[in-house]
């Protein structure tokens, strides 16, 4: 037993000696990551308000009908250009044609009755002038002629109603543009108010942007704006034409429309854009707003963070709440203060506690 204890003590002494000879083996090998840093500052300049949106046609419509019937013909396809008054959809109108024939007959009948009553009135008026007819007989003829005239007018109005319904049997384009959707095919049942065709005018475009409440007071009608279409790499000029005064139905965002000064063949409806409103100042006080480089933001799911530097040159991830985007800067509403140093970019992958070298 004493021999075994002596051996164990000797092994322990050897291990301790080897650790003292190689001190570096007891500490992990930490990698120093080179980073580019910046200091959180305040933006007191009259930077323009920027908002995201999309391209829409200034003229657009979902075309429907007021009558019920089977679709007999769809004359257009998606992407087809049409002119004002061009036939789009035809609906079976056999019952309407039958009603038209009935009203035509009623008009003819009422017209004949009115003509006969008018002649009788003229006869009795002459007899009354010659004192050969009484006042009662003349009054009866006058009433008969008035009723016949009213019947004729009623028959004509019924025919006008039928003719108006027949106009909805042949659905035509209300303006020139491009077909963007067809919602029925031959044999489908068309119902009153049901969309049949969607049409967009292809000559005038507008950008529809959603502006936060903190910036809406800076947006005015007739204000100039720059519309950046990232998908095609173009910037188009425009002018504000509509500013919504309510955000009740838009989730706290205010709808603003900007008409583009010139149309571009590469611009298509639905493209996402960034609208920069010229001459607008989002700064509401003299304290300015806290901004950081947008490139420095780290996004994990619904959270947005920013790596800052500690006094011992360690990376620390801080979660922040962001506001509007102004150029390449993003407003920070909370989570970081002015004067703090943050990481803009790094040569390696950053993590909490990583050793960095500015």
Short mmCIF file of C-alpha atoms in Angstrom, two decimals:
data_model
loop_
_atom_site.label_atom_id
_atom_site.label_comp_id
_atom_site.label_asym_id
_atom_site.label_seq_id
_atom_site.Cartn_x
_atom_site.Cartn_y
_atom_site.Cartn_z
CA UNK A 1 0.00 0.00 0.00
CA UNK A 2 2.86 2.37 0.84
CA UNK A 3 4.43 1.60 -2.55
CA UNK A 4 1.23 2.45 -4.41
CA UNK A 5 0.84 5.75 -2.54
CA UNK A 6 4.42 6.72 -3.37
CA UNK A 7 3.78 6.02 -7.09
CA UNK A 8 0.60 8.14 -7.09
CA UNK A 9 2.43 11.05 -5.45
CA UNK A 10 5.23 10.85 -8.02
CA UNK A 11 2.70 10.91 -10.93
CA UNK A 12 0.98 13.96 -9.48
CA UNK A 13 4.33 15.74 -9.15
CA UNK A 14 5.16 14.98 -12.81
CA UNK A 15 1.80 16.32 -14.04
CA UNK A 16 2.18 19.50 -11.98
CA UNK A 17 5.68 20.02 -13.32
CA UNK A 18 4.60 19.58 -16.92
CA UNK A 19 1.79 22.16 -16.47
CA UNK A 20 4.29 24.63 -14.99
CA UNK A 21 6.61 24.11 -17.95
CA UNK A 22 3.73 24.75 -20.49
CA UNK A 23 1.53 27.48 -19.00
CA UNK A 24 -0.15 28.21 -22.32
CA UNK A 25 -1.75 24.76 -22.38
CA UNK A 26 -4.00 25.66 -19.43
CA UNK A 27 -5.65 28.63 -21.20
CA UNK A 28 -7.86 28.44 -24.29
CA UNK A 29 -6.58 29.76 -27.59
CA UNK A 30 -8.68 32.94 -28.06
CA UNK A 31 -8.88 34.49 -31.54
CA UNK A 32 -8.75 38.29 -31.88
CA UNK A 33 -11.22 39.55 -34.50
CA UNK A 34 -10.44 42.73 -36.37
CA UNK A 35 -13.45 45.06 -36.54
CA UNK A 36 -14.43 48.41 -38.00
CA UNK A 37 -16.09 50.63 -35.40
CA UNK A 38 -18.06 53.86 -35.26
CA UNK A 39 -19.46 56.11 -32.57
CA UNK A 40 -23.19 56.55 -32.06
CA UNK A 41 -24.05 60.13 -33.00
CA UNK A 42 -26.94 62.53 -33.31
CA UNK A 43 -28.34 63.56 -36.66
CA UNK A 44 -29.40 67.21 -36.49
CA UNK A 45 -29.44 67.76 -40.24
CA UNK A 46 -32.59 68.26 -42.30
CA UNK A 47 -32.44 64.76 -43.70
CA UNK A 48 -35.27 63.69 -45.93
CA UNK A 49 -38.04 61.43 -44.73
CA UNK A 50 -37.83 57.99 -46.32
CA UNK A 51 -40.60 55.40 -46.54
CA UNK A 52 -41.11 52.08 -48.27
CA UNK A 53 -43.92 51.41 -50.73
CA UNK A 54 -44.78 49.92 -54.09
CA UNK A 55 -45.67 50.93 -57.63
CA UNK A 56 -49.32 51.08 -58.67
CA UNK A 57 -51.17 52.28 -61.74
CA UNK A 58 -52.82 55.67 -61.29
CA UNK A 59 -55.92 54.25 -63.00
CA UNK A 60 -57.08 50.77 -62.02
CA UNK A 61 -60.42 49.01 -61.77
CA UNK A 62 -62.00 45.65 -60.96
CA UNK A 63 -64.71 45.44 -63.60
CA UNK A 64 -67.99 43.70 -62.74
CA UNK A 65 -71.56 43.55 -64.01
CA UNK A 66 -75.02 44.31 -62.59
CA UNK A 67 -76.75 41.30 -64.12
CA UNK A 68 -76.73 37.57 -63.45
CA UNK A 69 -76.07 35.11 -66.25
CA UNK A 70 -73.68 32.60 -67.76
CA UNK A 71 -70.46 33.92 -69.28
CA UNK A 72 -70.56 33.13 -73.00
CA UNK A 73 -67.25 34.69 -74.01
CA UNK A 74 -64.06 36.10 -72.47
CA UNK A 75 -62.43 38.21 -75.16
CA UNK A 76 -59.16 39.16 -73.41
CA UNK A 77 -56.15 37.54 -71.71
CA UNK A 78 -53.80 38.60 -68.93
CA UNK A 79 -51.17 41.04 -70.20
CA UNK A 80 -53.24 42.09 -73.22
CA UNK A 81 -53.52 45.80 -73.98
CA UNK A 82 -57.04 47.08 -74.59
CA UNK A 83 -58.56 50.39 -75.65
CA UNK A 84 -61.49 52.25 -74.14
CA UNK A 85 -64.81 50.66 -75.16
CA UNK A 86 -63.27 47.33 -76.26
CA UNK A 87 -65.37 44.23 -75.48
CA UNK A 88 -64.04 42.25 -72.51
CA UNK A 89 -66.74 39.77 -71.44
CA UNK A 90 -70.09 38.69 -72.91
CA UNK A 91 -72.91 37.36 -70.70
CA UNK A 92 -75.96 35.38 -71.82
CA UNK A 93 -78.84 37.87 -72.07
CA UNK A 94 -81.68 35.79 -73.54
CA UNK A 95 -84.07 36.74 -70.73
CA UNK A 96 -83.18 40.42 -71.11
CA UNK A 97 -83.90 40.25 -74.85
CA UNK A 98 -87.31 38.72 -74.08
CA UNK A 99 -88.05 41.57 -71.68
CA UNK A 100 -86.96 44.05 -74.31
CA UNK A 101 -89.42 42.57 -76.80
CA UNK A 102 -92.18 42.87 -74.18
CA UNK A 103 -91.36 46.49 -73.43
CA UNK A 104 -91.17 47.32 -77.14
CA UNK A 105 -94.67 45.90 -77.57
CA UNK A 106 -95.89 47.80 -74.51
CA UNK A 107 -94.52 51.06 -75.93
CA UNK A 108 -96.27 50.49 -79.25
CA UNK A 109 -99.54 49.69 -77.47
CA UNK A 110 -99.29 52.71 -75.17
CA UNK A 111 -98.41 54.99 -78.08
CA UNK A 112 -101.51 53.84 -80.02
CA UNK A 113 -103.75 54.36 -76.98
CA UNK A 114 -102.34 57.85 -76.42
CA UNK A 115 -102.83 58.77 -80.05
CA UNK A 116 -106.47 57.60 -79.93
CA UNK A 117 -107.11 59.48 -76.67
CA UNK A 118 -105.56 62.61 -78.14
CA UNK A 119 -107.90 62.46 -81.14
CA UNK A 120 -110.94 61.97 -78.88
CA UNK A 121 -109.86 64.95 -76.81
CA UNK A 122 -109.60 67.15 -79.93
CA UNK A 123 -113.09 66.09 -81.05
CA UNK A 124 -114.71 66.79 -77.71
CA UNK A 125 -112.88 70.09 -77.41
CA UNK A 126 -114.36 71.21 -80.75
CA UNK A 127 -117.80 70.01 -79.64
CA UNK A 128 -117.40 71.87 -76.36
CA UNK A 129 -116.45 75.02 -78.23
CA UNK A 130 -119.65 74.61 -80.29
CA UNK A 131 -121.60 73.98 -77.07
CA UNK A 132 -122.41 70.44 -78.23
CA UNK A 133 -120.59 68.73 -75.33
CA UNK A 134 -120.71 69.25 -71.63
CA UNK A 135 -117.83 70.26 -69.35
CA UNK A 136 -117.97 66.80 -67.71
CA UNK A 137 -117.42 65.06 -71.05
CA UNK A 138 -114.47 67.33 -71.86
CA UNK A 139 -112.94 66.70 -68.42
CA UNK A 140 -113.29 62.94 -68.90
CA UNK A 141 -111.52 63.12 -72.26
CA UNK A 142 -108.76 65.28 -70.77
CA UNK A 143 -108.19 62.76 -67.95
CA UNK A 144 -108.23 59.86 -70.42
CA UNK A 145 -105.60 61.55 -72.58
CA UNK A 146 -103.40 62.30 -69.50
CA UNK A 147 -103.59 58.68 -68.35
CA UNK A 148 -102.70 57.43 -71.82
CA UNK A 149 -99.72 59.79 -71.92
CA UNK A 150 -98.55 58.60 -68.49
CA UNK A 151 -98.89 54.97 -69.59
CA UNK A 152 -96.78 55.68 -72.66
CA UNK A 153 -94.09 57.39 -70.58
CA UNK A 154 -94.03 54.47 -68.13
CA UNK A 155 -93.60 51.98 -70.97
CA UNK A 156 -90.71 54.00 -72.38
CA UNK A 157 -88.96 54.08 -69.00
CA UNK A 158 -89.34 50.31 -68.62
CA UNK A 159 -87.72 49.91 -72.01
CA UNK A 160 -84.86 52.22 -70.95
CA UNK A 161 -84.32 50.05 -67.87
CA UNK A 162 -84.12 46.91 -70.00
CA UNK A 163 -81.72 48.62 -72.41
CA UNK A 164 -79.51 49.61 -69.44
CA UNK A 165 -79.42 45.99 -68.27
CA UNK A 166 -78.52 44.85 -71.78
CA UNK A 167 -75.52 47.20 -71.69
CA UNK A 168 -74.13 45.12 -68.79
CA UNK A 169 -74.39 41.95 -70.86
CA UNK A 170 -71.46 43.16 -72.95
CA UNK A 171 -68.79 44.37 -70.51
CA UNK A 172 -66.40 46.87 -72.10
CA UNK A 173 -63.19 48.59 -70.96
CA UNK A 174 -63.85 51.92 -69.18
CA UNK A 175 -60.37 53.17 -70.14
CA UNK A 176 -57.34 52.06 -72.11
CA UNK A 177 -54.82 49.91 -70.27
CA UNK A 178 -53.49 46.41 -69.60
CA UNK A 179 -55.45 43.38 -68.39
CA UNK A 180 -53.94 42.26 -65.07
CA UNK A 181 -56.40 39.53 -64.13
CA UNK A 182 -59.33 37.45 -65.41
CA UNK A 183 -61.55 35.93 -62.73
CA UNK A 184 -64.07 34.04 -64.90
CA UNK A 185 -64.06 31.68 -67.85
CA UNK A 186 -66.70 30.62 -70.37
CA UNK A 187 -69.54 28.79 -68.67
CA UNK A 188 -69.12 30.45 -65.25
CA UNK A 189 -72.06 32.19 -63.62
CA UNK A 190 -71.59 35.94 -63.35
CA UNK A 191 -73.25 37.60 -60.37
CA UNK A 192 -73.90 41.29 -59.68
CA UNK A 193 -70.84 42.94 -58.13
CA UNK A 194 -68.55 39.93 -58.72
CA UNK A 195 -65.18 41.01 -60.25
CA UNK A 196 -64.77 39.70 -63.80
CA UNK A 197 -61.69 41.51 -65.12
CA UNK A 198 -59.01 43.66 -63.48
CA UNK A 199 -57.64 46.49 -65.61
CA UNK A 200 -54.77 48.93 -65.04
CA UNK A 201 -53.91 52.01 -67.06
CA UNK A 202 -50.36 51.65 -68.34
CA UNK A 203 -49.53 55.29 -69.02
CA UNK A 204 -49.34 56.87 -65.56
CA UNK A 205 -47.71 55.25 -62.51
CA UNK A 206 -47.71 56.23 -58.87
CA UNK A 207 -45.82 55.13 -55.77
CA UNK A 208 -47.93 54.32 -52.72
CA UNK A 209 -45.86 54.65 -49.52
CA UNK A 210 -46.67 54.14 -45.83
CA UNK A 211 -45.25 56.95 -43.66
CA UNK A 212 -44.99 56.60 -39.84
CA UNK A 213 -46.83 59.05 -37.62
CA UNK A 214 -43.56 60.63 -36.46
CA UNK A 215 -42.88 61.90 -40.00
CA UNK A 216 -46.32 62.47 -41.55
CA UNK A 217 -46.42 66.12 -40.43
CA UNK A 218 -43.44 66.82 -42.71
CA UNK A 219 -45.20 65.53 -45.85
CA UNK A 220 -47.24 68.05 -47.86
CA UNK A 221 -49.08 67.99 -51.18
CA UNK A 222 -47.04 69.07 -54.22
CA UNK A 223 -43.81 68.10 -52.40
CA UNK A 224 -41.13 66.62 -54.67
CA UNK A 225 -39.92 63.07 -54.06
CA UNK A 226 -37.38 60.59 -55.39
CA UNK A 227 -38.63 57.05 -55.97
CA UNK A 228 -35.86 54.42 -55.85
CA UNK A 229 -36.77 51.17 -57.66
CA UNK A 230 -34.08 48.76 -56.46
CA UNK A 231 -35.10 45.83 -58.68
CA UNK A 232 -34.25 47.74 -61.87
CA UNK A 233 -31.63 50.08 -60.36
CA UNK A 234 -33.40 53.31 -61.28
CA UNK A 235 -34.42 56.47 -59.43
CA UNK A 236 -37.50 58.30 -60.70
CA UNK A 237 -38.76 61.75 -59.77
CA UNK A 238 -42.31 62.47 -58.70
CA UNK A 239 -44.64 64.73 -56.76
CA UNK A 240 -46.92 64.09 -53.78
CA UNK A 241 -50.58 64.12 -54.84
CA UNK A 242 -52.39 62.60 -51.85
CA UNK A 243 -51.68 62.54 -48.10
CA UNK A 244 -54.00 60.51 -45.88
CA UNK A 245 -55.20 62.19 -42.69
CA UNK A 246 -56.04 58.93 -40.92
CA UNK A 247 -54.16 55.76 -40.04
CA UNK A 248 -57.14 53.94 -38.56
CA UNK A 249 -57.25 51.26 -41.25
CA UNK A 250 -53.54 51.13 -42.10
CA UNK A 251 -51.95 49.91 -38.87
CA UNK A 252 -50.64 53.25 -37.64
CA UNK A 253 -49.05 54.15 -40.98
CA UNK A 254 -50.27 57.04 -43.15
CA UNK A 255 -50.80 56.43 -46.86
CA UNK A 256 -49.07 58.85 -49.23
CA UNK A 257 -49.31 58.76 -53.04
CA UNK A 258 -46.59 60.10 -55.33
CA UNK A 259 -47.28 60.49 -59.05
CA UNK A 260 -44.21 59.77 -61.21
CA UNK A 261 -43.24 62.56 -63.59
CA UNK A 262 -42.30 60.20 -66.42
CA UNK A 263 -43.25 56.61 -67.18
CA UNK A 264 -40.54 54.01 -67.73
CA UNK A 265 -41.10 50.78 -69.70
CA UNK A 266 -39.07 48.88 -67.11
CA UNK A 267 -41.37 49.93 -64.26
CA UNK A 268 -44.08 47.37 -63.52
CA UNK A 269 -47.01 47.43 -61.16
CA UNK A 270 -46.26 45.92 -57.75
CA UNK A 271 -42.51 46.69 -57.69
CA UNK A 272 -41.23 47.63 -54.22
CA UNK A 273 -39.67 51.09 -53.90
CA UNK A 274 -38.08 53.45 -51.40
CA UNK A 275 -39.57 56.97 -51.49
CA UNK A 276 -37.40 59.88 -50.34
CA UNK A 277 -39.39 63.07 -49.77
CA UNK A 278 -37.30 66.13 -50.63
CA UNK A 279 -37.31 69.16 -48.35
CA UNK A 280 -38.85 67.28 -45.41
CA UNK A 281 -37.26 67.27 -41.97
CA UNK A 282 -38.05 64.41 -39.62
CA UNK A 283 -36.35 66.17 -36.68
CA UNK A 284 -39.04 67.58 -34.42
CA UNK A 285 -36.72 69.15 -31.83
CA UNK A 286 -33.23 70.48 -31.38
CA UNK A 287 -31.93 67.38 -29.61
CA UNK A 288 -31.66 65.44 -32.85
CA UNK A 289 -32.10 61.73 -33.25
CA UNK A 290 -29.73 58.87 -32.50
CA UNK A 291 -28.59 57.11 -35.68
CA UNK A 292 -26.22 54.28 -36.56
CA UNK A 293 -24.93 52.78 -39.77
CA UNK A 294 -27.59 50.42 -41.14
CA UNK A 295 -24.86 47.93 -42.09
CA UNK A 296 -24.06 47.37 -38.40
CA UNK A 297 -27.51 46.06 -37.45
CA UNK A 298 -27.85 42.36 -36.63
CA UNK A 299 -31.25 40.73 -37.14
CA UNK A 300 -32.33 37.50 -35.49
CA UNK A 301 -35.97 36.71 -36.24
CA UNK A 302 -38.06 39.67 -35.03
CA UNK A 303 -35.20 41.12 -32.96
CA UNK A 304 -32.67 43.74 -34.04
CA UNK A 305 -29.34 44.11 -32.29
CA UNK A 306 -26.04 45.94 -32.39
CA UNK A 307 -22.57 44.81 -31.24
CA UNK A 308 -20.90 47.29 -28.90
CA UNK A 309 -17.41 47.31 -27.36
CA UNK A 310 -16.68 46.89 -23.67
CA UNK A 311 -13.71 48.49 -21.90
CA UNK A 312 -11.70 45.26 -22.19
CA UNK A 313 -12.29 45.06 -25.97
CA UNK A 314 -15.01 42.43 -25.85
CA UNK A 315 -18.02 42.31 -28.20
CA UNK A 316 -21.40 42.73 -26.47
CA UNK A 317 -24.67 42.25 -28.37
CA UNK A 318 -27.29 44.87 -27.42
CA UNK A 319 -30.92 44.62 -28.54
CA UNK A 320 -32.28 47.92 -29.87
CA UNK A 321 -35.54 49.36 -31.17
CA UNK A 322 -35.20 50.98 -34.57
CA UNK A 323 -37.13 53.78 -36.25
CA UNK A 324 -37.04 55.24 -39.73
CA UNK A 325 -34.31 54.70 -42.31
CA UNK A 326 -32.57 57.83 -43.63
CA UNK A 327 -30.15 57.05 -46.41
CA UNK A 328 -27.57 54.61 -45.03
CA UNK A 329 -28.44 55.52 -41.43
CA UNK A 330 -31.08 53.96 -39.16
CA UNK A 331 -32.71 55.77 -36.27
CA UNK A 332 -32.31 54.09 -32.85
CA UNK A 333 -35.24 54.71 -30.53
CA UNK A 334 -33.92 52.80 -27.52
CA UNK A 335 -31.18 50.37 -26.45
CA UNK A 336 -28.07 52.48 -27.03
CA UNK A 337 -26.91 56.00 -26.23
CA UNK A 338 -25.00 58.73 -28.02
CA UNK A 339 -21.23 58.41 -27.74
CA UNK A 340 -21.07 54.62 -27.41
CA UNK A 341 -18.82 52.67 -29.75
CA UNK A 342 -20.36 49.98 -31.92
CA UNK A 343 -19.12 47.51 -34.52
CA UNK A 344 -19.91 48.32 -38.15
CA UNK A 345 -18.22 45.26 -39.72
CA UNK A 346 -15.88 42.44 -38.72
CA UNK A 347 -13.36 40.19 -40.44
CA UNK A 348 -14.77 37.14 -38.64
CA UNK A 349 -17.98 35.96 -37.03
CA UNK A 350 -18.85 37.98 -33.96
CA UNK A 351 -20.40 36.56 -30.80
CA UNK A 352 -20.94 37.71 -27.25
CA UNK A 353 -17.61 37.89 -25.42
CA UNK A 354 -15.44 37.72 -28.56
CA UNK A 355 -12.12 39.58 -28.29
CA UNK A 356 -11.94 42.32 -30.91
CA UNK A 357 -9.33 44.72 -32.17
CA UNK A 358 -10.71 48.04 -33.55
#
